[in-house]
Short mmCIF file of C-alpha atoms in Angstrom, two decimals:
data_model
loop_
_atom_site.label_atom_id
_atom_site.label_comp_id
_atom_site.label_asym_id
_atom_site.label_seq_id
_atom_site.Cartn_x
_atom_site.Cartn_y
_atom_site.Cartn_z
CA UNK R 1 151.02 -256.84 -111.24
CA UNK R 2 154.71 -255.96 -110.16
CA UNK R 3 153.35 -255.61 -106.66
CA UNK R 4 151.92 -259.17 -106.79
CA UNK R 5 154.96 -260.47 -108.08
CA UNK R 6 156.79 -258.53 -105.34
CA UNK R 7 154.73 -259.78 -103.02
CA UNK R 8 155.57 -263.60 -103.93
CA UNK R 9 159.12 -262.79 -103.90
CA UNK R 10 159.28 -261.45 -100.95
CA UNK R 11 157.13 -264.42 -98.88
CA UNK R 12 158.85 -266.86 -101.15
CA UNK R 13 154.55 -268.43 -101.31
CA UNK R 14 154.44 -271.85 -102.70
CA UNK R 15 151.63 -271.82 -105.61
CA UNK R 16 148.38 -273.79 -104.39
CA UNK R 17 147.88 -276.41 -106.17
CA UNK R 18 144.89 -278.08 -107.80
CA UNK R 19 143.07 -279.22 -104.88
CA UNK R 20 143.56 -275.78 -103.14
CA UNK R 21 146.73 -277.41 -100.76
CA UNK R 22 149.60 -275.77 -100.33
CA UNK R 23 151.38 -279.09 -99.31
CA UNK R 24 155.18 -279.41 -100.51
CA UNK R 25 157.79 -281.74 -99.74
CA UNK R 26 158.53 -279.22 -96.34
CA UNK R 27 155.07 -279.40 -95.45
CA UNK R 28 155.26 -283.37 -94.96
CA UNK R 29 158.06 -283.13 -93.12
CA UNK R 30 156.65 -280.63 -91.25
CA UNK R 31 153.83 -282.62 -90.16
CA UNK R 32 156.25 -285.95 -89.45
CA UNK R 33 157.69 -284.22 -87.03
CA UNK R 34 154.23 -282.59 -85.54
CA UNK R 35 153.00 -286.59 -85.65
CA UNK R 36 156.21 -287.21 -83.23
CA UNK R 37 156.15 -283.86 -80.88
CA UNK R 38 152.47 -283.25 -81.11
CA UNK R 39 149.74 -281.50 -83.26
CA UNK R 40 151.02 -278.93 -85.64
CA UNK R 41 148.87 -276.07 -83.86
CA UNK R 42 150.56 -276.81 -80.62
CA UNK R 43 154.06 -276.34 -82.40
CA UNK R 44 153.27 -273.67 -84.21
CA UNK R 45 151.92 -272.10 -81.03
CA UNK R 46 155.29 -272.53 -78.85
CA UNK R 47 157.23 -270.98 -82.10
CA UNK R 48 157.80 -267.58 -82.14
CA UNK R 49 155.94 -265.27 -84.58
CA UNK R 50 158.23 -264.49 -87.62
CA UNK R 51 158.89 -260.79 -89.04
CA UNK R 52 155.91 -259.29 -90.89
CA UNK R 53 155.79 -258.19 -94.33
CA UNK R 54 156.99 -255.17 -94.62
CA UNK R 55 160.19 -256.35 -92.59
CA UNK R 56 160.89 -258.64 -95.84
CA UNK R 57 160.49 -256.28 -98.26
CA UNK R 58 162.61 -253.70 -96.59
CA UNK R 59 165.06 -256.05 -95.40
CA UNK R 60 165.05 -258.59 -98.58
CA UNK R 61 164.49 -262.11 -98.23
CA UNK R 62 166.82 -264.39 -96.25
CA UNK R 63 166.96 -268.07 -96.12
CA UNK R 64 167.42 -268.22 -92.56
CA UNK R 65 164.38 -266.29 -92.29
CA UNK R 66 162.12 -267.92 -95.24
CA UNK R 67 158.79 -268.48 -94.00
CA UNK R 68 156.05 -270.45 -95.71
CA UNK R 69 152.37 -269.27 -95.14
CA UNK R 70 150.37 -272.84 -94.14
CA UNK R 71 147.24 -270.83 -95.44
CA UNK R 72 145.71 -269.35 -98.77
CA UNK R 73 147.88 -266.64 -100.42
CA UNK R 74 147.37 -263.45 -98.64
CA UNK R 75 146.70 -265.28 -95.18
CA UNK R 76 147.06 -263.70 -91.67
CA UNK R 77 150.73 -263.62 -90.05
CA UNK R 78 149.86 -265.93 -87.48
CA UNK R 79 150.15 -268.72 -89.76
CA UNK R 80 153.53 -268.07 -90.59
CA UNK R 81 156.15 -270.64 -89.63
CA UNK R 82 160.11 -269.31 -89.79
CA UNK R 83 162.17 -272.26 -92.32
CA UNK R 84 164.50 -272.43 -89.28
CA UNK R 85 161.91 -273.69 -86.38
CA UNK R 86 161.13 -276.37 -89.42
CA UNK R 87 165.34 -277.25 -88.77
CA UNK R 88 164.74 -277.42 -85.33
CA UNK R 89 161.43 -279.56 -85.63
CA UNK R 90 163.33 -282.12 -87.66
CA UNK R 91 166.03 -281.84 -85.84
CA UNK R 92 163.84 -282.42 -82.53
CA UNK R 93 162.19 -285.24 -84.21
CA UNK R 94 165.72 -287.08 -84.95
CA UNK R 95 166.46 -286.44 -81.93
CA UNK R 96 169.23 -284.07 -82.91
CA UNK R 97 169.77 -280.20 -80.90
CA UNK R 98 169.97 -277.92 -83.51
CA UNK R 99 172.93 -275.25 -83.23
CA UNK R 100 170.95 -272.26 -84.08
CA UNK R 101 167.01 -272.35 -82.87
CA UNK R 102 165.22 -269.61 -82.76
CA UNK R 103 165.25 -270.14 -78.85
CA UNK R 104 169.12 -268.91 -79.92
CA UNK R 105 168.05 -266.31 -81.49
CA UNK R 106 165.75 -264.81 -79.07
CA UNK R 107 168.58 -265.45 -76.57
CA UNK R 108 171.04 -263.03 -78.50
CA UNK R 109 168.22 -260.25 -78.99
CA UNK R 110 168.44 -257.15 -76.40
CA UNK R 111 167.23 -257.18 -73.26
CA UNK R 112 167.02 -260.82 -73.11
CA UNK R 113 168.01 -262.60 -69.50
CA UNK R 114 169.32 -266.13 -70.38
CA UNK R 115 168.08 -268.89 -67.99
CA UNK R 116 170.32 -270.11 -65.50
CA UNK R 117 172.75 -272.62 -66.50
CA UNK R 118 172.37 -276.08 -65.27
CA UNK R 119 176.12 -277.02 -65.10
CA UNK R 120 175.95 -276.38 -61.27
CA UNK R 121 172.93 -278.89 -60.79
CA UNK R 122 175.06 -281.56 -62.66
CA UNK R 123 178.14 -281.11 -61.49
CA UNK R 124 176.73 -281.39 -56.97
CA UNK R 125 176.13 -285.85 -57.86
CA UNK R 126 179.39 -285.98 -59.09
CA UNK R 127 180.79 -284.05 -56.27
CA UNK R 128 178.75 -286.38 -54.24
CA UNK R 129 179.87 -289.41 -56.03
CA UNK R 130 183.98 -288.34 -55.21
CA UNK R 131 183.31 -287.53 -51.31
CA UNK R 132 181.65 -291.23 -51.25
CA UNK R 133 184.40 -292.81 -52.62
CA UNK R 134 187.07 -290.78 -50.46
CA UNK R 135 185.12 -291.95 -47.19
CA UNK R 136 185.09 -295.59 -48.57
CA UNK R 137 188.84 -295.47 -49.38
CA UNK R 138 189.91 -293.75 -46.06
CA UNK R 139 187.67 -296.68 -44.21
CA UNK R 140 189.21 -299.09 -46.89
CA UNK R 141 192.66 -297.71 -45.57
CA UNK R 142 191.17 -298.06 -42.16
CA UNK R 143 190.63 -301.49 -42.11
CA UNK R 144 193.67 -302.43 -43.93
CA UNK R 145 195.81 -301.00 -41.25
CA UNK R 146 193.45 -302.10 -38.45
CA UNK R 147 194.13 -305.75 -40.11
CA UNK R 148 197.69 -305.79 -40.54
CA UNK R 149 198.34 -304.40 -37.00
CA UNK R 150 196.39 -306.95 -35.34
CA UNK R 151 197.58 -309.68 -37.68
CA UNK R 152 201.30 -308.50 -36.19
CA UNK R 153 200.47 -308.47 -32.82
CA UNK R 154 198.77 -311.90 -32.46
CA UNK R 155 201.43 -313.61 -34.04
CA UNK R 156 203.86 -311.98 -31.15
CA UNK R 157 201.33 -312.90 -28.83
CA UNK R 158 201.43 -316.72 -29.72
CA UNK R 159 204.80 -316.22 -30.53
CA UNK R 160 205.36 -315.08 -27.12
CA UNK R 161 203.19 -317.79 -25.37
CA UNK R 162 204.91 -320.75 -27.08
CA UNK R 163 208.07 -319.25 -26.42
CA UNK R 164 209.53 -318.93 -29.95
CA UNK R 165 209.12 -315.09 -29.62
CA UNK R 166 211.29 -312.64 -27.80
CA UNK R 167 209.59 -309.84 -25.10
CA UNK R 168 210.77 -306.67 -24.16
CA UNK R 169 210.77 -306.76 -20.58
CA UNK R 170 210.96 -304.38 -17.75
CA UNK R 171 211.58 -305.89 -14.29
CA UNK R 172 211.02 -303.42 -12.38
CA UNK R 173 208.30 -301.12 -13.84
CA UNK R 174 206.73 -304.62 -13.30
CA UNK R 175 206.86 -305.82 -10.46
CA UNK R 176 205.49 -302.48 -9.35
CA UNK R 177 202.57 -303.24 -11.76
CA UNK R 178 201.82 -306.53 -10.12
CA UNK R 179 201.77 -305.23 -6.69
CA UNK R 180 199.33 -302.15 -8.02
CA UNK R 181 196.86 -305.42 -9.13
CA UNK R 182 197.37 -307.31 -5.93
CA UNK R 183 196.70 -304.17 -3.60
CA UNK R 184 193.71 -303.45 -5.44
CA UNK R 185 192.35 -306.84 -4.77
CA UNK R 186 193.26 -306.27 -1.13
CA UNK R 187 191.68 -302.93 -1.17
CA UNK R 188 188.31 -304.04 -3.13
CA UNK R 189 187.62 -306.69 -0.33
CA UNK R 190 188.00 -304.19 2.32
CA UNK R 191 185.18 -302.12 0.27
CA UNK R 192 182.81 -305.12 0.64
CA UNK R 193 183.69 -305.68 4.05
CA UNK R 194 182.82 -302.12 5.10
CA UNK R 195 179.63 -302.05 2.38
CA UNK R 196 178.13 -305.76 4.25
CA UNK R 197 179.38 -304.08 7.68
CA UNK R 198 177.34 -300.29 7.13
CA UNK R 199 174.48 -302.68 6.07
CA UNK R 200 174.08 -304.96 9.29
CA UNK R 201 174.92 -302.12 11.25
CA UNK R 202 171.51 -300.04 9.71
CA UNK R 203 169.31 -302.62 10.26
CA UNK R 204 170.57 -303.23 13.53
CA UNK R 205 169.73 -299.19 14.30
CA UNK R 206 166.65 -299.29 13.00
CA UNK R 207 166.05 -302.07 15.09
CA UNK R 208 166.54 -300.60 18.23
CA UNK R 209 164.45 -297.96 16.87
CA UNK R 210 161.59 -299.85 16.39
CA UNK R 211 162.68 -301.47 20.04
CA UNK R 212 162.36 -297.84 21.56
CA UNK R 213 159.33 -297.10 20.17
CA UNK R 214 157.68 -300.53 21.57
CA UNK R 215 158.77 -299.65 24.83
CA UNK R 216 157.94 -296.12 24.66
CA UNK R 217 154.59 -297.35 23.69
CA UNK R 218 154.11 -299.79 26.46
CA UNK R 219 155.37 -297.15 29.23
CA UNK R 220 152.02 -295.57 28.70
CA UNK R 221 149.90 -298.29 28.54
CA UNK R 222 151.34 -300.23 31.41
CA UNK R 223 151.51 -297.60 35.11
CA UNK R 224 152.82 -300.69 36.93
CA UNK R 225 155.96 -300.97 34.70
CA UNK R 226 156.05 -297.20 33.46
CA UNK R 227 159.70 -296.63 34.96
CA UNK R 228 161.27 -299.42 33.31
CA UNK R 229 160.39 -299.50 29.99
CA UNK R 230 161.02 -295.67 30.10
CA UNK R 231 164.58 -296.31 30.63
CA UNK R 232 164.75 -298.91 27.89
CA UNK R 233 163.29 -296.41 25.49
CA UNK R 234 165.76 -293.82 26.60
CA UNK R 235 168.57 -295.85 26.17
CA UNK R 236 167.32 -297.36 22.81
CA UNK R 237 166.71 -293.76 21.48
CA UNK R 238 170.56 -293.01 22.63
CA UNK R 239 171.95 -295.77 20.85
CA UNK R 240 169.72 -295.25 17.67
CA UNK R 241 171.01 -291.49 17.69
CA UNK R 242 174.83 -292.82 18.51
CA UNK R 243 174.07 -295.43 15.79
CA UNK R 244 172.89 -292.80 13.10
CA UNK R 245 176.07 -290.86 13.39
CA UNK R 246 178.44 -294.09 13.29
CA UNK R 247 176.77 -294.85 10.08
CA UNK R 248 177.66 -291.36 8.78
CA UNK R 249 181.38 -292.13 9.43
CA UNK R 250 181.37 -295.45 7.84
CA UNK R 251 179.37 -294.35 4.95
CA UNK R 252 182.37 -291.52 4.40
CA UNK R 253 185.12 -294.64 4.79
CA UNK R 254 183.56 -296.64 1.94
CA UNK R 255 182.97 -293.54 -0.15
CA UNK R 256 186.34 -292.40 0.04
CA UNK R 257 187.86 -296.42 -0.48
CA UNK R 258 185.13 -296.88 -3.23
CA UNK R 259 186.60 -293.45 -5.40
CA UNK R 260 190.00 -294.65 -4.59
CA UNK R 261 189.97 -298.16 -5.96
CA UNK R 262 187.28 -298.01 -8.70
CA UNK R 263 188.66 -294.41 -9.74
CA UNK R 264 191.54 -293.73 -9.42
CA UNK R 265 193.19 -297.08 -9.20
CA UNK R 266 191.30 -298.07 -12.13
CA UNK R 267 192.55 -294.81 -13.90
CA UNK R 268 196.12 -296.15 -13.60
CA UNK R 269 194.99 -299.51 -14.60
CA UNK R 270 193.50 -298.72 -17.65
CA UNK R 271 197.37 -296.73 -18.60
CA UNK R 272 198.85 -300.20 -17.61
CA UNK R 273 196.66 -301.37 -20.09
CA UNK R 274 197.44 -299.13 -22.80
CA UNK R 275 201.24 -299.79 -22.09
CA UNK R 276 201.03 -303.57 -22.37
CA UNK R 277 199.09 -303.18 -25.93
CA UNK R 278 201.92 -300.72 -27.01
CA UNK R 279 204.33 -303.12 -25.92
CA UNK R 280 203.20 -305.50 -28.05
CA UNK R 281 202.98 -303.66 -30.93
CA UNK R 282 206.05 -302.33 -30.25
CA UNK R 283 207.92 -306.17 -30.01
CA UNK R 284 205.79 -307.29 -33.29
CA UNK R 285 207.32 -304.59 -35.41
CA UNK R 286 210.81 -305.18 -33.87
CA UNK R 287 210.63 -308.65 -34.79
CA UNK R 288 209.39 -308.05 -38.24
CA UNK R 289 212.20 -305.75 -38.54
CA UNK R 290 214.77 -308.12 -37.50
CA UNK R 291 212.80 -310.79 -40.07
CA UNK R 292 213.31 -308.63 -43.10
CA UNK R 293 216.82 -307.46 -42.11
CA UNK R 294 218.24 -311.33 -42.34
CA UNK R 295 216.20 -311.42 -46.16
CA UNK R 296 217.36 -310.25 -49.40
CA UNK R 297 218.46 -307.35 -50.36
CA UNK R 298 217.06 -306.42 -53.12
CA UNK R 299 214.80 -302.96 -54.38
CA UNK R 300 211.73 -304.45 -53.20
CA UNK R 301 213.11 -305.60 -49.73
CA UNK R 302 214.87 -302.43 -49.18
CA UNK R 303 211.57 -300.88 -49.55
CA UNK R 304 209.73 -302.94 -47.40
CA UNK R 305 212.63 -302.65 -44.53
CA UNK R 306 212.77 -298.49 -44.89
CA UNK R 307 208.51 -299.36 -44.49
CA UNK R 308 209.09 -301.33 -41.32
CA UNK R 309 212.19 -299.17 -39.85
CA UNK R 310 209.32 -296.35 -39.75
CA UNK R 311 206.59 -298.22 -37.91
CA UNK R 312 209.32 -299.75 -35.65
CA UNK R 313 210.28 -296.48 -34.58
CA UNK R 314 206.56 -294.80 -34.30
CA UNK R 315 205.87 -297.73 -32.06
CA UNK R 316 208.74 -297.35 -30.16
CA UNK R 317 208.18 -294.05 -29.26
CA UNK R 318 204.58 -294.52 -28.69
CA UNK R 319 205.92 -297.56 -26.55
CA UNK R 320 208.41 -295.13 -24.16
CA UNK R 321 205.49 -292.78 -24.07
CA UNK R 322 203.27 -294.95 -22.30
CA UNK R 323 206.42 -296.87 -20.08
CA UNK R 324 206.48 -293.10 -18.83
CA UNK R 325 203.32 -292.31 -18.13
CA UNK R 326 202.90 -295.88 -16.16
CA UNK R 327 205.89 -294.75 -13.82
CA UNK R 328 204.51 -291.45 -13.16
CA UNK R 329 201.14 -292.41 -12.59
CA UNK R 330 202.08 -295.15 -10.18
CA UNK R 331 203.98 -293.00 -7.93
CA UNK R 332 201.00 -290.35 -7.53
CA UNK R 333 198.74 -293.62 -6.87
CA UNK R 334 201.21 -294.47 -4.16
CA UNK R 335 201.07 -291.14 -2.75
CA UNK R 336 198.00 -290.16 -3.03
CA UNK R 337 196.47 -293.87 -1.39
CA UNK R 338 198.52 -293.17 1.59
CA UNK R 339 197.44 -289.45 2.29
CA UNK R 340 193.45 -290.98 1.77
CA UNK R 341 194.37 -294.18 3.87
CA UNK R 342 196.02 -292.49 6.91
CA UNK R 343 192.68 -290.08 7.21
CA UNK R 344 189.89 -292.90 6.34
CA UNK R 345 191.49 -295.38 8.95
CA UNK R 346 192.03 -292.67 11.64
CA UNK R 347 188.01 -291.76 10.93
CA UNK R 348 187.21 -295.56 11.07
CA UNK R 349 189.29 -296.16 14.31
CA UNK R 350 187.84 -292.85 16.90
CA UNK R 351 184.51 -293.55 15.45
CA UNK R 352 184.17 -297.31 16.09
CA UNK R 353 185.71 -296.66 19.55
CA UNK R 354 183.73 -293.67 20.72
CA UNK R 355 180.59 -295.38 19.45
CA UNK R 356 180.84 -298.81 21.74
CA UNK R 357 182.49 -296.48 24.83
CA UNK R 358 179.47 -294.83 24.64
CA UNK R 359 181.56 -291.54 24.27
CA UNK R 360 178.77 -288.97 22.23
CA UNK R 361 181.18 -286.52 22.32
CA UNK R 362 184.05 -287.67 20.92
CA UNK R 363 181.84 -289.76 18.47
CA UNK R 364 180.52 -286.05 17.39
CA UNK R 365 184.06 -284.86 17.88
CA UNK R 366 185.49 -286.83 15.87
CA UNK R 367 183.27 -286.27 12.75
CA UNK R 368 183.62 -283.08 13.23
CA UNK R 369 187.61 -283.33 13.03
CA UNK R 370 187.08 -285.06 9.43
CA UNK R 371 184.54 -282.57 7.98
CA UNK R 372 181.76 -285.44 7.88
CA UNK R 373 178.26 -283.41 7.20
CA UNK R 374 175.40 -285.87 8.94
CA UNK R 375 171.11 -285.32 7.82
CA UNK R 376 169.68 -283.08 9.86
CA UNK R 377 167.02 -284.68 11.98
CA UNK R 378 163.71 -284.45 10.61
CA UNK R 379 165.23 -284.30 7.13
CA UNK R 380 162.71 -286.16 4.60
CA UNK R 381 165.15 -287.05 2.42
CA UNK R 382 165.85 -290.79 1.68
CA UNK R 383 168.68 -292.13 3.45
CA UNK R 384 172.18 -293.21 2.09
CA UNK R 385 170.87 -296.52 1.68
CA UNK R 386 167.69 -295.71 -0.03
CA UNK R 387 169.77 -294.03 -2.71
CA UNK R 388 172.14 -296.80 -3.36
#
């Protein structure tokens, strides 16, 4: 009797009432919350298994650790559900964490490894989310600068056009300038000259060609004329081989005139270029300077002049820059387009003559004195025309 009464103490049982239930006020909770999360087996079989008996009795009972036994008195230990998983059931079902689970619990026992934490995972979007928005302000920034600049300069420009506007000007930095544009005008029509030039001449080679063979042809087929149109052949075979190496000359004159006036003329050009923008920029902010200097005075405007004093004088340095770098470059051009001009027109001059003398020699001489590499007969590569 004692140990029966022991026995209830220690379990804490509920006494079964008349229809042989065990059901309490617990219990319907209990299954509300299986209704919402599932079946009450399938809880009860993700809960862990609470302490056995003899635990209790050594250990007393705890409320923590209550458990209520969903079968008959006496029932196995796998029916036993821990009070606190009933907590965390209705908590669950409210939609509430509960503070200490038994998940908790099994977490603080030894020799448990807690999972990984998942701050790590949650914490990469918003990282994410703060790199987007730095790229979209820096473009924002971008943009706005991009705007104003332009906004600046076209106002000089019309400014400048409809002369209300004042231009820095540098007379003679420019008039160099325009006689850099003019010469390469001068120079690109040579280019096409020579290019329609080296064309008529090839055709006109490989029409003798085709002239020499004909006649070469014929001297076989005809004994009474063999002589003559043997000579004609031999001659036309002369001047096709004279003709071949006159087109190697020419083809090294409008190479070297081609590099110099699409390369490096256009090379300095494109500097010019770069100078006139800055110079433009570099008048707009002067003038906006000179706009807010004859405002007010005031905290604002003060800021807004320090502001433009600092672009003024970024742009004027950027502007001096470039005004150096014109002047330099012009003066190598200069150089440089007389050292390439005295060769290519010496080359252009002996070949041309030795050619229509007749003069192999010097024609071979002469290509030979200006390092001009010809196809080796028999070569099957395409010519220079078939490549262009």
């Amino acid at each position: 009797m004692t140990d029966s009464i022991l026995s209830k103490a220690a379990t804490m049982e509920i006494p079964i009432n008349s229809n042989g239930d065990t059901r309490t006020a617990e219990d319907d909770s209990l299954e509300q919350g299986a209704q919402i999360g599932g079946s009450l087996d399938e809880i009860v079989g993700t809960l862990p298994v609470s302490m056995d008996l003899q635990q209790v009795m050594v250990s007393g009972p705890n409320l923590n650790e209550t458990s209520i036994v969903s079968g008959g008195y006496g029932g196995a230990a796998e029916g036993i559900i821990p009070t606190s998983s009933i907590k965390d059931i209705r908590s669950k079902s409210r939609g509430i964490t509960p503070s200490h689970s038994a998940a908790s619990r099994i977490a603080n026992q030894p020799g448990h490894y807690p999972a990984p934490s998942m701050h790590h995972s949650n914490s990469n979007p918003m990282m994410s989310e703060e790199a987007t928005r730095g790229v979209a302000v820096e473009k924002f920034d971008s943009v706005k600068k991009w705007s104003i600049n332009t906004y600046k300069c076209t106002k000089q420009m019309f400014s400048e056009r409809f002369g209300r506007g004042t231009k820095t000007v540098d007379l003679e930095l420019d008039a160099q300038i325009d006689v850099l544009r003019e010469t390469k005008l001068k120079y690109e029509r040579i280019l096409r000259l020579a290019r329609e030039l080296t064309n008529h001449f090839y055709n006109m080679v490989q029409t003798q060609q085709a002239l020499g063979d004909t006649f070469a042809d014929l001297s076989q087929k005809s004994p009474e004329l063999q002589d003559e149109f043997g000579y004609n052949a031999e001659t036309q075979r002369l001047l096709c081989k004279n003709g071949e190496t006159l087109l190697g000359a020419i083809n090294f004159f409008v190479s070297s005139i081609n590099t110099l006036v699409n390369k490096t003329m256009e090379d300095t050009l494109m500097t010019i270029k770069m100078y006139e923008n800055a110079r433009l920029e570099f008048d707009a902010y002067r003038a906006d300077l000179e706009e807010l200097s004859t405002g007010p005075r005031d905290a604002a405007a003060m800021v807004r002049i320090e502001m433009a004093q600092q672009q003024y004088q970024i742009h004027k340095d950027k502007y001096e820059r470039l005004r150096s770098d014109v002047t330099i470059k012009i003066k190598f051009l200069d150089e440089n387009k007389v050292k390439v001009m005295h060769k290519q027109l010496l080359l252009f001059h002996n070949a041309i003559s030795a050619y229509f003398a007749g003069n192999q020699q010097q024609l071979e001489q002469t290509l030979r004195q200006f390092n001009v590499k010809l196809k080796p007969p028999g070569s099957d590569k395409p010519s220079w025309l078939e490549e262009q």
